[in-house]
């Protein structure tokens, strides 16, 4: 399973990259705004900087909601760097744009996916990734992990190449459940990823090893 970090924060991206297990980055307009990145030139430069920090794919989202402008924006984003994946929402115009990008050899991440039907359309249009939003489904008392499992199963029936990128990850437990559901990728803030390291028996075991070493070696 690939690990992407879901942030536009350069310090956190660098920290995740330094861990050695980072496969890519996803951003969205909310995450860019959170970092105070505004204006087209600054936004494009920020994407380029992220691409220079990480080795893997970097999802950059279009702002336009109509087909023509999605295509224009996506082409500008894709031309920025070979690691850029154009992130497009699952709407009627979005699907048309994904199909256009597929035909042009531009990779896409179909975002804001909340149903198996939406994921089916994304795969048929040739999306490189599909992003079901786990946490936001859980927020409305639905089951985000179950949706990930259903999409993985459905793509398996037909052999679609589209990778299932579980997004809106809010906890370490979400990451583990996505791995068990067969997600190809999770995208998460840094803290839930670091949470995978934690176990009280690791801490107490290490403490005991060091204490025993000191007893003999001083
Ligand atoms: O990748 C999508 C993600 O950023 C949404 O996360 O926590 O805002 O639902 P969240």
PDB file of N, CA, C and O and ligand atoms in Angstrom, residues 6 26 28 31 87 133 136 167-168 170 187, ligand 1:
ATOM      1  N   UNK A   6      -1.379  14.100   3.060  1.00  0.00           N
ATOM      2  CA  UNK A   6      -2.476  14.966   2.624  1.00  0.00           C
ATOM      3  C   UNK A   6      -2.299  16.337   3.252  1.00  0.00           C
ATOM      4  O   UNK A   6      -2.919  16.652   4.268  1.00  0.00           O
ATOM      5  N   UNK A  26      -0.993  14.608  -1.623  1.00  0.00           N
ATOM      6  CA  UNK A  26      -2.245  15.130  -2.182  1.00  0.00           C
ATOM      7  C   UNK A  26      -2.512  16.487  -1.534  1.00  0.00           C
ATOM      8  O   UNK A  26      -2.185  16.691  -0.365  1.00  0.00           O
ATOM      9  N   UNK A  28      -5.499  19.951  -1.730  1.00  0.00           N
ATOM     10  CA  UNK A  28      -6.787  20.412  -2.252  1.00  0.00           C
ATOM     11  C   UNK A  28      -6.853  21.917  -1.974  1.00  0.00           C
ATOM     12  O   UNK A  28      -5.995  22.457  -1.260  1.00  0.00           O
ATOM     13  N   UNK A  31      -6.550  22.867   1.684  1.00  0.00           N
ATOM     14  CA  UNK A  31      -5.213  22.677   2.280  1.00  0.00           C
ATOM     15  C   UNK A  31      -4.245  23.764   1.824  1.00  0.00           C
ATOM     16  O   UNK A  31      -3.396  24.218   2.603  1.00  0.00           O
ATOM     17  N   UNK A  87      -6.070  16.705 -10.207  1.00  0.00           N
ATOM     18  CA  UNK A  87      -7.181  16.256  -9.354  1.00  0.00           C
ATOM     19  C   UNK A  87      -8.467  16.937  -9.832  1.00  0.00           C
ATOM     20  O   UNK A  87      -8.526  18.175  -9.934  1.00  0.00           O
ATOM     21  N   UNK A 133     -13.795   9.455   0.119  1.00  0.00           N
ATOM     22  CA  UNK A 133     -13.526  10.256   1.325  1.00  0.00           C
ATOM     23  C   UNK A 133     -14.047   9.515   2.552  1.00  0.00           C
ATOM     24  O   UNK A 133     -15.233   9.592   2.896  1.00  0.00           O
ATOM     25  N   UNK A 136     -15.261  11.789   5.845  1.00  0.00           N
ATOM     26  CA  UNK A 136     -16.481  12.583   5.647  1.00  0.00           C
ATOM     27  C   UNK A 136     -17.722  11.697   5.604  1.00  0.00           C
ATOM     28  O   UNK A 136     -18.821  12.150   5.940  1.00  0.00           O
ATOM     29  N   UNK A 167      -9.006   8.667   0.905  1.00  0.00           N
ATOM     30  CA  UNK A 167      -8.737  10.035   1.350  1.00  0.00           C
ATOM     31  C   UNK A 167      -9.600  10.368   2.564  1.00  0.00           C
ATOM     32  O   UNK A 167     -10.387   9.540   3.021  1.00  0.00           O
ATOM     33  N   UNK A 168      -9.422  11.597   3.052  1.00  0.00           N
ATOM     34  CA  UNK A 168     -10.140  12.034   4.259  1.00  0.00           C
ATOM     35  C   UNK A 168      -9.904  11.042   5.402  1.00  0.00           C
ATOM     36  O   UNK A 168     -10.821  10.635   6.096  1.00  0.00           O
ATOM     37  N   UNK A 170      -8.612  10.196   8.963  1.00  0.00           N
ATOM     38  CA  UNK A 170      -8.573  11.017  10.175  1.00  0.00           C
ATOM     39  C   UNK A 170      -7.830  10.364  11.334  1.00  0.00           C
ATOM     40  O   UNK A 170      -7.607  11.009  12.353  1.00  0.00           O
ATOM     41  N   UNK A 187      -4.126   8.497   1.732  1.00  0.00           N
ATOM     42  CA  UNK A 187      -3.538   9.815   1.909  1.00  0.00           C
ATOM     43  C   UNK A 187      -4.004  10.352   3.241  1.00  0.00           C
ATOM     44  O   UNK A 187      -5.201  10.352   3.540  1.00  0.00           O
TER      45      UNK A 187
HETATM   46  O1  LIG B   1      -7.853  14.248   0.471  1.00  0.00           O
HETATM   47  C1  LIG B   1      -9.087  14.781   0.856  1.00  0.00           C
HETATM   48  C2  LIG B   1      -8.988  15.248   2.258  1.00  0.00           C
HETATM   49  O2  LIG B   1      -8.116  16.309   2.328  1.00  0.00           O
HETATM   50  C3  LIG B   1     -10.251  15.602   2.929  1.00  0.00           C
HETATM   51  O3  LIG B   1      -9.993  15.414   4.256  1.00  0.00           O
HETATM   52  O4  LIG B   1     -10.350  15.653   6.649  1.00  0.00           O
HETATM   53  O5  LIG B   1     -11.039  17.487   5.050  1.00  0.00           O
HETATM   54  O6  LIG B   1     -12.301  15.346   5.148  1.00  0.00           O
HETATM   55  P1  LIG B   1     -10.981  16.004   5.329  1.00  0.00           P
END
